[in-house]
Amino acid sequence: MSEQTVFLDDVAAPVRARKVFVKTYGCQMNVYDSDRMTDALSKDGYEATDRVEDADLVLLNTCHIREKAAEKVYSELGRLREMKKARARDGREMVIGVTGCVAQAEGKEILRRAPAVDLVIGPQTYHRLPDALRRAKGGERVIETDYAIEDKFEHLPAPDKARTRQRGVTAFLTVQEGCDKFCTFCVVPYTRGAEVSRPVSQILAEAEKLVEGGVREVTLLGQNVNAWHGEGPDGRPWGLGDLLRRLSEVEGLARLRYTTSHPRDMDDSLIAAHRDLPKLMPYLHLPVQSGSDRILKAMNRRHTAAEYIALIERVRAVQPDLAISGDFIVGFPGESDEDFEATMRLVGTVGYAQAFSFKYSVRPGTPGADMQNHVEEAVKAERLERLQSLLFTQQRDFAARCVGKTIDLLLEKPGRMPDQLVGRSPWLQPVNVGANGSEIGDIIKVRITDAGPNSLFAEAIG
């Protein structure tokens, strides 16, 4: 055999894995979408990174619900533009993409205002991301914001087992997207489209994949999650209650939650699921937005305050341990002092374990933006302060009532102290416990010993 001289230049250098950094704004559905985009890109050789400095591809997965959301995106894009310039001087590439609801609402404007952006992908088309990325690398500035006719979930890879393990023992699972309610303050129908429900078979397959990856708790997601409907394996129409019953049979899946619900879609079957399913946690996020019937009508909520309260009472009748969470908007156009006091009375009647409350902000393109009698900012701020004070008092009182209770706790992550782990109570509060000898993913019995401002403390028993 003749000898062959090998020169160092002939030896191929190891190929560095390309990295993607995703910054997620807004709701849990965006968190889910970010994970699925990362899964899709993994098929093209991208690894997720939590350091933007290391990224070859940066994606901003945006939310358009709150005021100035788009301006926050443009501010971030300004910082990324300078980073991209510095990379180019060193001969390195950085691709920048904007995804999510701001992308859907302002796709062409993003490309006009932010020349550093290479691609814009709406929430209904992120299954096209790998192809859009290849086009962008070829020099095209890509915009994909048309509502896809095809089902995007069919074109996405199943959750990756290894990455699922890295993400933890709880997971989100989108079952429904879009909204047909057209509340006058909300942009969701315009950015996420009409209500669409995923098929039962898709949802079950994804849930089983998640459990194979170590997930113990799944939260079903939807803009109006309780509007989910489909045909069951038995051939009859199913609602969310039926779907929860079927998911509760998945071996290894210990807990179920769902969010966000609309009062008009809370049917008898779903209420009965809270009575019948031990795996369904006793927690219900049911936004009301206002306690004034006049304002509810102006918001196009299509329910009254009395109907909302009666619905809460029905669910509590079958699940007395229920924790209620809600959303509130103060200062909607035309809201009077009397209207606001009606909201305060509703809060006092319901008693919330936690809630999210905001000042009304104009969303361009919604009917609320064109309404008259907008409330002054100072008045909105004073009302929000009063409302949040009452809600915080209720949250603190609910937490105090948990002290002394014995619960099953799913351990999710390390705590701040040695030998401490953190999980969430059935009512979604963080619970800190000394869990020496236990591991993340275990479900242990604990006794609540103390309640802090934002979390509970417990001791393991048994």
CSV table of C-alpha atoms in Angstrom, one decimal:
chain,number,residue,atom,x,y,z
A,1,MET,CA,0.0,0.0,0.0
A,2,SER,CA,1.5,3.3,-1.0
A,3,GLU,CA,1.8,6.1,1.6
A,4,GLN,CA,-0.4,9.2,1.2
A,5,THR,CA,0.5,12.5,2.5
A,6,VAL,CA,-2.4,14.3,4.2
A,7,PHE,CA,-2.2,18.1,4.5
A,8,LEU,CA,-4.0,19.9,7.3
A,9,ASP,CA,-5.9,22.0,4.7
A,10,ASP,CA,-7.4,18.8,3.4
A,11,VAL,CA,-9.0,17.9,6.8
A,12,ALA,CA,-12.5,19.1,7.0
A,13,ALA,CA,-13.1,21.3,10.0
A,14,PRO,CA,-15.9,20.2,12.3
A,15,VAL,CA,-19.2,21.7,11.3
A,16,ARG,CA,-20.6,24.0,14.0
A,17,ALA,CA,-24.2,23.4,14.7
A,18,ARG,CA,-26.4,26.3,13.7
A,19,LYS,CA,-28.3,27.9,16.6
A,20,VAL,CA,-31.7,29.5,16.9
A,21,PHE,CA,-32.7,32.0,19.6
A,22,VAL,CA,-36.5,32.6,20.1
A,23,LYS,CA,-37.8,35.4,22.2
A,24,THR,CA,-41.4,34.9,23.1
A,25,TYR,CA,-43.9,37.6,24.0
A,26,GLY,CA,-47.4,37.3,25.3
A,27,CYS,CA,-49.6,34.3,25.9
A,28,GLN,CA,-49.1,30.6,26.5
A,29,MET,CA,-50.1,29.8,22.9
A,30,ASN,CA,-47.0,31.8,21.8
A,31,VAL,CA,-44.9,29.7,24.1
A,32,TYR,CA,-46.3,26.6,22.5
A,33,ASP,CA,-45.8,28.0,19.0
A,34,SER,CA,-42.1,28.9,19.8
A,35,ASP,CA,-41.5,25.3,20.9
A,36,ARG,CA,-43.1,23.9,17.8
A,37,MET,CA,-41.0,26.3,15.6
A,38,THR,CA,-37.9,25.1,17.3
A,39,ASP,CA,-38.9,21.5,16.7
A,40,ALA,CA,-39.5,22.2,13.0
A,41,LEU,CA,-36.1,23.9,12.6
A,42,SER,CA,-34.3,21.0,14.4
A,43,LYS,CA,-35.0,19.0,11.2
A,44,ASP,CA,-32.9,21.5,9.4
A,45,GLY,CA,-30.0,21.2,11.9
A,46,TYR,CA,-30.8,24.1,14.2
A,47,GLU,CA,-30.2,23.8,17.9
A,48,ALA,CA,-32.0,26.1,20.4
A,49,THR,CA,-29.9,28.5,22.4
A,50,ASP,CA,-30.8,30.9,25.3
A,51,ARG,CA,-28.0,33.3,24.3
A,52,VAL,CA,-28.8,35.7,21.4
A,53,GLU,CA,-25.1,36.3,21.0
A,54,ASP,CA,-24.6,32.7,19.9
A,55,ALA,CA,-27.6,32.6,17.4
A,56,ASP,CA,-27.4,32.3,13.7
A,57,LEU,CA,-31.2,32.8,13.5
A,58,VAL,CA,-33.1,35.1,15.8
A,59,LEU,CA,-36.9,34.9,15.9
A,60,LEU,CA,-39.2,37.4,17.8
A,61,ASN,CA,-42.5,35.6,18.4
A,62,THR,CA,-44.7,38.6,19.0
A,63,CYS,CA,-48.0,39.4,20.8
A,64,HIS,CA,-50.4,42.2,19.7
A,65,ILE,CA,-52.8,42.3,22.6
A,66,ARG,CA,-51.4,45.2,24.7
A,67,GLU,CA,-50.7,48.8,23.8
A,68,LYS,CA,-47.3,49.6,22.3
A,69,ALA,CA,-46.6,45.9,21.7
A,70,ALA,CA,-45.4,46.6,18.2
A,71,GLU,CA,-43.2,49.4,19.4
A,72,LYS,CA,-41.4,47.0,21.8
A,73,VAL,CA,-40.7,44.8,18.8
A,74,TYR,CA,-39.3,47.6,16.7
A,75,SER,CA,-37.1,48.6,19.7
A,76,GLU,CA,-35.8,45.1,19.9
A,77,LEU,CA,-35.2,45.0,16.2
A,78,GLY,CA,-33.1,48.1,16.5
A,79,ARG,CA,-30.8,46.3,18.9
A,80,LEU,CA,-30.6,43.2,16.7
A,81,ARG,CA,-29.8,45.4,13.6
A,82,GLU,CA,-26.6,46.6,15.3
A,83,MET,CA,-25.7,43.0,16.3
A,84,LYS,CA,-26.3,41.9,12.7
A,85,LYS,CA,-24.0,44.6,11.4
A,86,ALA,CA,-21.2,43.6,13.8
A,87,ARG,CA,-21.6,40.0,12.7
A,88,ALA,CA,-21.3,41.0,9.1
A,89,ARG,CA,-18.1,42.8,9.7
A,90,ASP,CA,-16.7,39.6,11.1
A,91,GLY,CA,-17.9,37.6,8.1
A,92,ARG,CA,-20.7,35.9,10.1
A,93,GLU,CA,-24.3,35.6,9.2
A,94,MET,CA,-27.4,36.4,11.3
A,95,VAL,CA,-30.9,35.9,10.0
A,96,ILE,CA,-33.7,37.9,11.8
A,97,GLY,CA,-37.3,36.9,11.7
A,98,VAL,CA,-40.5,38.2,13.2
A,99,THR,CA,-43.3,35.8,13.9
A,100,GLY,CA,-46.7,35.8,15.7
A,101,CYS,CA,-49.5,38.3,15.9
A,102,VAL,CA,-47.5,41.6,15.3
A,103,ALA,CA,-46.1,39.8,12.2
A,104,GLN,CA,-49.7,39.0,11.1
A,105,ALA,CA,-51.0,42.5,11.7
A,106,GLU,CA,-48.0,44.6,10.4
A,107,GLY,CA,-46.1,42.3,8.1
A,108,LYS,CA,-45.4,44.8,5.3
A,109,GLU,CA,-44.8,47.6,7.7
A,110,ILE,CA,-42.2,45.5,9.6
A,111,LEU,CA,-40.2,45.0,6.3
A,112,ARG,CA,-40.5,48.7,5.5
A,113,ARG,CA,-39.4,50.0,9.0
A,114,ALA,CA,-36.9,47.3,9.8
A,115,PRO,CA,-34.6,46.6,6.9
A,116,ALA,CA,-32.6,44.1,9.0
A,117,VAL,CA,-35.6,41.7,9.1
A,118,ASP,CA,-35.2,38.9,6.6
A,119,LEU,CA,-38.5,37.1,7.1
A,120,VAL,CA,-42.0,37.7,8.6
A,121,ILE,CA,-44.2,34.7,9.5
A,122,GLY,CA,-47.8,34.9,10.8
A,123,PRO,CA,-49.1,32.5,13.5
A,124,GLN,CA,-51.1,30.4,10.9
A,125,THR,CA,-48.1,29.8,8.7
A,126,TYR,CA,-45.2,29.0,10.9
A,127,HIS,CA,-45.1,25.5,9.6
A,128,ARG,CA,-43.7,27.1,6.5
A,129,LEU,CA,-40.7,28.5,8.4
A,130,PRO,CA,-38.0,26.1,7.2
A,131,ASP,CA,-38.9,26.9,3.6
A,132,ALA,CA,-39.1,30.6,4.3
A,133,LEU,CA,-35.7,30.5,5.9
A,134,ARG,CA,-34.2,28.9,2.8
A,135,ARG,CA,-35.7,31.6,0.6
A,136,ALA,CA,-34.4,34.3,3.0
A,137,LYS,CA,-30.9,32.9,2.8
A,138,GLY,CA,-31.1,33.1,-0.9
A,139,GLY,CA,-31.5,36.9,-0.6
A,140,GLU,CA,-35.3,37.1,-0.7
A,141,ARG,CA,-37.1,39.2,2.0
A,142,VAL,CA,-40.0,36.8,2.8
A,143,ILE,CA,-43.4,37.5,4.1
A,144,GLU,CA,-45.9,34.7,4.9
A,145,THR,CA,-49.0,36.1,6.5
A,146,ASP,CA,-51.8,34.6,4.4
A,147,TYR,CA,-54.2,32.3,6.3
A,148,ALA,CA,-53.1,28.9,5.3
A,149,ILE,CA,-55.7,26.7,3.7
A,150,GLU,CA,-53.9,23.5,4.8
A,151,ASP,CA,-53.8,22.4,8.4
A,152,LYS,CA,-50.5,23.7,9.8
A,153,PHE,CA,-50.4,21.0,12.5
A,154,GLU,CA,-50.3,18.3,9.9
A,155,HIS,CA,-47.1,19.8,8.5
A,156,LEU,CA,-45.3,20.1,11.8
A,157,PRO,CA,-43.1,17.4,13.2
A,158,ALA,CA,-44.2,15.6,16.4
A,159,PRO,CA,-42.7,16.9,19.7
A,160,ASP,CA,-39.1,15.7,19.9
A,161,LYS,CA,-38.7,13.4,22.9
A,162,ALA,CA,-35.2,14.7,23.9
A,163,ARG,CA,-36.3,18.4,23.7
A,164,THR,CA,-39.5,17.6,25.6
A,165,ARG,CA,-37.4,16.2,28.4
A,166,GLN,CA,-35.3,19.3,28.5
A,167,ARG,CA,-38.4,21.5,28.6
A,168,GLY,CA,-39.8,19.9,31.8
A,169,VAL,CA,-42.6,17.8,33.1
A,170,THR,CA,-45.4,20.2,32.2
A,171,ALA,CA,-46.4,21.2,28.7
A,172,PHE,CA,-48.8,23.2,26.6
A,173,LEU,CA,-50.9,21.6,23.9
A,174,THR,CA,-52.8,23.8,21.5
A,175,VAL,CA,-56.2,22.2,20.6
A,176,GLN,CA,-58.1,25.3,19.3
A,177,GLU,CA,-57.1,28.5,17.6
A,178,GLY,CA,-58.8,31.7,16.5
A,179,CYS,CA,-61.9,33.5,17.7
A,180,ASP,CA,-65.4,34.2,16.3
A,181,LYS,CA,-66.5,36.3,19.2
A,182,PHE,CA,-65.3,39.7,17.9
A,183,CYS,CA,-65.1,41.5,21.2
A,184,THR,CA,-64.7,45.2,20.3
A,185,PHE,CA,-61.5,45.6,22.3
A,186,CYS,CA,-59.6,42.6,20.8
A,187,VAL,CA,-57.4,42.0,17.8
A,188,VAL,CA,-57.3,38.2,18.1
A,189,PRO,CA,-59.9,37.5,15.3
A,190,TYR,CA,-57.9,39.6,13.0
A,191,THR,CA,-54.5,38.1,13.8
A,192,ARG,CA,-55.4,34.5,14.6
A,193,GLY,CA,-58.4,34.1,12.3
A,194,ALA,CA,-61.6,32.2,12.7
A,195,GLU,CA,-62.1,29.5,15.3
A,196,VAL,CA,-60.5,26.2,14.2
A,197,SER,CA,-60.4,22.9,16.3
A,198,ARG,CA,-57.7,20.3,15.9
A,199,PRO,CA,-58.9,16.7,15.3
A,200,VAL,CA,-59.1,14.3,18.3
A,201,SER,CA,-56.5,12.0,16.7
A,202,GLN,CA,-53.9,14.7,16.4
A,203,ILE,CA,-54.4,15.9,19.9
A,204,LEU,CA,-54.2,12.4,21.4
A,205,ALA,CA,-51.1,11.6,19.4
A,206,GLU,CA,-49.3,14.7,20.5
A,207,ALA,CA,-50.3,14.1,24.2
A,208,GLU,CA,-49.0,10.6,24.0
A,209,LYS,CA,-45.7,11.9,22.5
A,210,LEU,CA,-45.4,14.4,25.3
A,211,VAL,CA,-45.9,11.8,28.0
A,212,GLU,CA,-43.3,9.6,26.3
A,213,GLY,CA,-40.9,12.6,26.7
A,214,GLY,CA,-41.6,12.7,30.5
A,215,VAL,CA,-44.5,15.2,30.7
A,216,ARG,CA,-46.8,14.6,33.6
A,217,GLU,CA,-49.1,17.6,33.2
A,218,VAL,CA,-50.7,19.0,30.0
A,219,THR,CA,-52.5,22.4,29.7
A,220,LEU,CA,-54.8,22.5,26.7
A,221,LEU,CA,-54.7,25.9,24.9
A,222,GLY,CA,-57.0,27.9,22.8
A,223,GLN,CA,-58.1,31.5,22.3
A,224,ASN,CA,-61.5,30.1,23.2
A,225,VAL,CA,-60.4,26.7,24.3
A,226,ASN,CA,-63.9,25.6,25.5
A,227,ALA,CA,-65.2,26.3,22.0
A,228,TRP,CA,-63.2,23.2,20.9
A,229,HIS,CA,-65.3,20.6,19.1
A,230,GLY,CA,-64.7,17.6,16.9
A,231,GLU,CA,-65.9,14.1,15.9
A,232,GLY,CA,-65.0,11.5,18.5
A,233,PRO,CA,-63.9,8.0,17.7
A,234,ASP,CA,-67.4,6.9,18.5
A,235,GLY,CA,-68.7,9.0,15.6
A,236,ARG,CA,-70.6,11.5,17.7
A,237,PRO,CA,-69.8,15.2,18.1
A,238,TRP,CA,-67.4,15.9,21.0
A,239,GLY,CA,-66.9,19.0,23.1
A,240,LEU,CA,-64.0,19.9,25.4
A,241,GLY,CA,-65.5,17.9,28.2
A,242,ASP,CA,-65.4,14.7,26.1
A,243,LEU,CA,-61.8,15.5,25.0
A,244,LEU,CA,-60.7,15.9,28.6
A,245,ARG,CA,-62.3,12.6,29.5
A,246,ARG,CA,-60.4,10.8,26.7
A,247,LEU,CA,-57.1,12.5,27.7
A,248,SER,CA,-57.6,11.5,31.3
A,249,GLU,CA,-57.2,7.9,30.1
A,250,VAL,CA,-53.7,8.4,28.7
A,251,GLU,CA,-51.4,6.3,30.8
A,252,GLY,CA,-48.7,8.4,32.6
A,253,LEU,CA,-50.6,11.7,32.2
A,254,ALA,CA,-51.3,12.7,35.8
A,255,ARG,CA,-52.8,16.2,35.5
A,256,LEU,CA,-54.9,18.2,33.0
A,257,ARG,CA,-55.6,22.0,32.8
A,258,TYR,CA,-57.1,24.2,30.1
A,259,THR,CA,-57.1,27.9,29.2
A,260,THR,CA,-58.5,30.4,28.1
A,261,SER,CA,-62.3,29.9,28.3
A,262,HIS,CA,-65.2,32.1,27.2
A,263,PRO,CA,-68.4,32.2,29.4
A,264,ARG,CA,-70.6,31.5,26.4
A,265,ASP,CA,-68.9,28.2,25.6
A,266,MET,CA,-69.0,26.7,29.1
A,267,ASP,CA,-71.4,23.7,28.5
A,268,ASP,CA,-72.9,21.0,30.8
A,269,SER,CA,-70.4,18.4,29.7
A,270,LEU,CA,-67.4,20.6,30.6
A,271,ILE,CA,-68.9,21.5,33.9
A,272,ALA,CA,-69.5,17.8,34.6
A,273,ALA,CA,-65.8,17.1,33.8
A,274,HIS,CA,-64.9,19.2,36.8
A,275,ARG,CA,-67.0,16.9,38.9
A,276,ASP,CA,-65.9,13.6,37.4
A,277,LEU,CA,-62.2,13.8,36.5
A,278,PRO,CA,-59.7,13.7,39.4
A,279,LYS,CA,-56.9,14.5,36.9
A,280,LEU,CA,-58.6,17.8,35.9
A,281,MET,CA,-57.2,20.4,38.3
A,282,PRO,CA,-59.8,22.5,40.2
A,283,TYR,CA,-58.9,25.8,38.5
A,284,LEU,CA,-60.9,27.8,35.9
A,285,HIS,CA,-59.7,30.9,34.1
A,286,LEU,CA,-62.9,32.5,32.9
A,287,PRO,CA,-62.5,36.2,31.8
A,288,VAL,CA,-65.4,38.5,32.3
A,289,GLN,CA,-63.7,41.9,31.6
A,290,SER,CA,-66.4,44.1,33.3
A,291,GLY,CA,-69.2,43.9,35.8
A,292,SER,CA,-71.4,46.4,34.0
A,293,ASP,CA,-74.0,45.1,31.6
A,294,ARG,CA,-73.8,48.3,29.6
A,295,ILE,CA,-70.1,48.0,29.1
A,296,LEU,CA,-70.3,44.2,28.5
A,297,LYS,CA,-72.8,45.0,25.7
A,298,ALA,CA,-70.4,47.7,24.3
A,299,MET,CA,-67.6,45.1,24.4
A,300,ASN,CA,-69.8,42.6,22.5
A,301,ARG,CA,-69.3,40.0,25.2
A,302,ARG,CA,-72.8,38.6,24.7
A,303,HIS,CA,-73.4,37.7,28.3
A,304,THR,CA,-74.5,39.7,31.4
A,305,ALA,CA,-72.9,40.0,34.8
A,306,ALA,CA,-75.6,37.9,36.4
A,307,GLU,CA,-75.2,35.2,33.8
A,308,TYR,CA,-71.5,35.1,34.5
A,309,ILE,CA,-72.0,34.8,38.3
A,310,ALA,CA,-74.6,32.1,37.8
A,311,LEU,CA,-72.1,30.1,35.7
A,312,ILE,CA,-69.5,30.4,38.3
A,313,GLU,CA,-72.0,29.1,40.9
A,314,ARG,CA,-72.8,26.1,38.7
A,315,VAL,CA,-69.2,25.0,38.4
A,316,ARG,CA,-68.6,25.6,42.1
A,317,ALA,CA,-71.6,23.4,42.9
A,318,VAL,CA,-69.9,20.4,41.3
A,319,GLN,CA,-66.4,21.3,42.4
A,320,PRO,CA,-66.4,23.3,45.7
A,321,ASP,CA,-62.6,23.3,45.7
A,322,LEU,CA,-62.5,25.4,42.5
A,323,ALA,CA,-60.2,28.4,42.2
A,324,ILE,CA,-61.4,31.1,39.8
A,325,SER,CA,-59.2,33.4,37.8
A,326,GLY,CA,-60.3,36.2,35.5
A,327,ASP,CA,-59.4,39.1,33.2
A,328,PHE,CA,-60.5,42.7,33.6
A,329,ILE,CA,-60.3,45.8,31.5
A,330,VAL,CA,-60.9,49.2,33.2
A,331,GLY,CA,-61.6,52.4,31.4
A,332,PHE,CA,-63.3,51.0,28.3
A,333,PRO,CA,-64.8,53.9,26.2
A,334,GLY,CA,-67.8,55.3,27.9
A,335,GLU,CA,-67.2,53.5,31.3
A,336,SER,CA,-68.7,55.7,34.0
A,337,ASP,CA,-68.0,55.6,37.8
A,338,GLU,CA,-71.2,53.6,38.2
A,339,ASP,CA,-70.0,51.0,35.6
A,340,PHE,CA,-66.7,50.7,37.4
A,341,GLU,CA,-68.4,50.2,40.7
A,342,ALA,CA,-70.4,47.4,39.1
A,343,THR,CA,-67.1,45.7,38.3
A,344,MET,CA,-66.0,46.1,41.9
A,345,ARG,CA,-69.2,44.5,43.1
A,346,LEU,CA,-68.8,41.5,40.7
A,347,VAL,CA,-65.3,40.9,42.0
A,348,GLY,CA,-66.6,41.0,45.6
A,349,THR,CA,-69.3,38.5,44.7
A,350,VAL,CA,-67.1,36.0,42.9
A,351,GLY,CA,-64.0,36.1,45.0
A,352,TYR,CA,-60.9,35.4,42.8
A,353,ALA,CA,-57.9,33.3,43.5
A,354,GLN,CA,-56.0,35.4,41.0
A,355,ALA,CA,-56.7,37.7,38.1
A,356,PHE,CA,-55.2,39.8,35.4
A,357,SER,CA,-56.3,43.4,35.1
A,358,PHE,CA,-55.4,46.1,32.6
A,359,LYS,CA,-56.2,49.7,31.5
A,360,TYR,CA,-58.1,49.7,28.2
A,361,SER,CA,-55.7,50.4,25.3
A,362,VAL,CA,-56.7,51.2,21.8
A,363,ARG,CA,-56.0,48.5,19.3
A,364,PRO,CA,-55.9,49.8,15.8
A,365,GLY,CA,-58.5,48.1,13.5
A,366,THR,CA,-60.9,47.1,16.3
A,367,PRO,CA,-64.3,48.7,16.7
A,368,GLY,CA,-63.3,50.0,20.2
A,369,ALA,CA,-60.7,52.3,18.5
A,370,ASP,CA,-63.5,54.3,16.8
A,371,MET,CA,-65.7,54.6,19.8
A,372,GLN,CA,-66.4,58.0,21.5
A,373,ASN,CA,-66.0,59.0,25.2
A,374,HIS,CA,-62.6,57.5,25.8
A,375,VAL,CA,-61.7,57.6,29.5
A,376,GLU,CA,-58.9,59.9,30.7
A,377,GLU,CA,-55.6,58.1,31.5
A,378,ALA,CA,-55.6,59.5,35.1
A,379,VAL,CA,-59.1,58.1,35.7
A,380,LYS,CA,-58.1,54.7,34.2
A,381,ALA,CA,-55.0,54.6,36.4
A,382,GLU,CA,-57.0,55.4,39.6
A,383,ARG,CA,-59.6,52.7,38.8
A,384,LEU,CA,-57.0,50.1,38.0
A,385,GLU,CA,-55.2,50.8,41.3
A,386,ARG,CA,-58.5,50.3,43.2
A,387,LEU,CA,-59.3,47.1,41.3
A,388,GLN,CA,-55.9,45.6,41.7
A,389,SER,CA,-55.9,46.3,45.4
A,390,LEU,CA,-59.1,44.4,45.8
A,391,LEU,CA,-57.9,41.5,43.6
A,392,PHE,CA,-54.6,41.3,45.5
A,393,THR,CA,-56.5,41.1,48.8
A,394,GLN,CA,-58.6,38.3,47.5
A,395,GLN,CA,-55.5,36.4,46.1
A,396,ARG,CA,-53.8,36.8,49.5
A,397,ASP,CA,-56.9,35.6,51.4
A,398,PHE,CA,-57.2,32.6,49.1
A,399,ALA,CA,-53.6,31.6,49.7
A,400,ALA,CA,-54.1,32.0,53.4
A,401,ARG,CA,-57.0,29.6,53.3
A,402,CYS,CA,-54.7,27.0,51.7
A,403,VAL,CA,-52.4,26.9,54.8
A,404,GLY,CA,-52.9,23.6,56.6
A,405,LYS,CA,-54.3,21.8,53.6
A,406,THR,CA,-52.7,18.5,52.4
A,407,ILE,CA,-52.2,18.3,48.6
A,408,ASP,CA,-50.5,16.2,46.0
A,409,LEU,CA,-47.7,18.3,44.5
A,410,LEU,CA,-46.0,17.7,41.1
A,411,LEU,CA,-42.4,18.6,41.5
A,412,GLU,CA,-41.4,20.7,38.4
A,413,LYS,CA,-38.0,22.4,39.0
A,414,PRO,CA,-35.2,23.2,41.5
A,415,GLY,CA,-35.9,25.9,44.1
A,416,ARG,CA,-33.6,28.7,45.3
A,417,MET,CA,-32.5,26.8,48.4
A,418,PRO,CA,-30.5,23.6,48.5
A,419,ASP,CA,-32.7,20.4,48.5
A,420,GLN,CA,-35.7,22.6,47.7
A,421,LEU,CA,-38.0,21.9,44.7
A,422,VAL,CA,-40.9,23.9,43.3
A,423,GLY,CA,-44.2,22.7,42.0
A,424,ARG,CA,-47.6,24.1,41.5
A,425,SER,CA,-50.7,23.6,43.7
A,426,PRO,CA,-53.9,22.3,42.1
A,427,TRP,CA,-54.9,26.0,42.1
A,428,LEU,CA,-51.8,27.0,40.1
A,429,GLN,CA,-49.8,28.7,42.9
A,430,PRO,CA,-46.0,28.0,43.1
A,431,VAL,CA,-45.3,25.8,46.1
A,432,ASN,CA,-41.8,25.6,47.6
A,433,VAL,CA,-41.0,22.4,49.5
A,434,GLY,CA,-37.9,20.7,51.0
A,435,ALA,CA,-38.0,17.5,49.0
A,436,ASN,CA,-34.8,15.7,49.8
A,437,GLY,CA,-35.0,12.2,48.3
A,438,SER,CA,-37.5,13.2,45.7
A,439,GLU,CA,-37.0,14.1,42.0
A,440,ILE,CA,-38.4,16.4,39.4
A,441,GLY,CA,-41.5,14.7,38.0
A,442,ASP,CA,-42.4,13.0,41.2
A,443,ILE,CA,-45.9,13.6,42.8
A,444,ILE,CA,-45.5,13.8,46.5
A,445,LYS,CA,-47.9,14.6,49.4
A,446,VAL,CA,-47.2,17.8,51.1
A,447,ARG,CA,-48.8,20.0,53.8
A,448,ILE,CA,-49.1,23.8,53.2
A,449,THR,CA,-47.3,25.5,56.1
A,450,ASP,CA,-47.2,29.2,55.0
A,451,ALA,CA,-48.3,31.6,52.3
A,452,GLY,CA,-46.1,34.3,50.9
A,453,PRO,CA,-47.1,37.2,48.5
A,454,ASN,CA,-46.7,35.1,45.4
A,455,SER,CA,-46.2,31.5,46.4
A,456,LEU,CA,-46.9,28.8,49.1
A,457,PHE,CA,-44.5,26.9,51.3
A,458,ALA,CA,-45.0,23.3,52.3
A,459,GLU,CA,-43.4,20.3,54.1
A,460,ALA,CA,-43.3,16.8,52.6
A,461,ILE,CA,-45.3,14.3,54.6
A,462,GLY,CA,-45.5,10.5,54.6
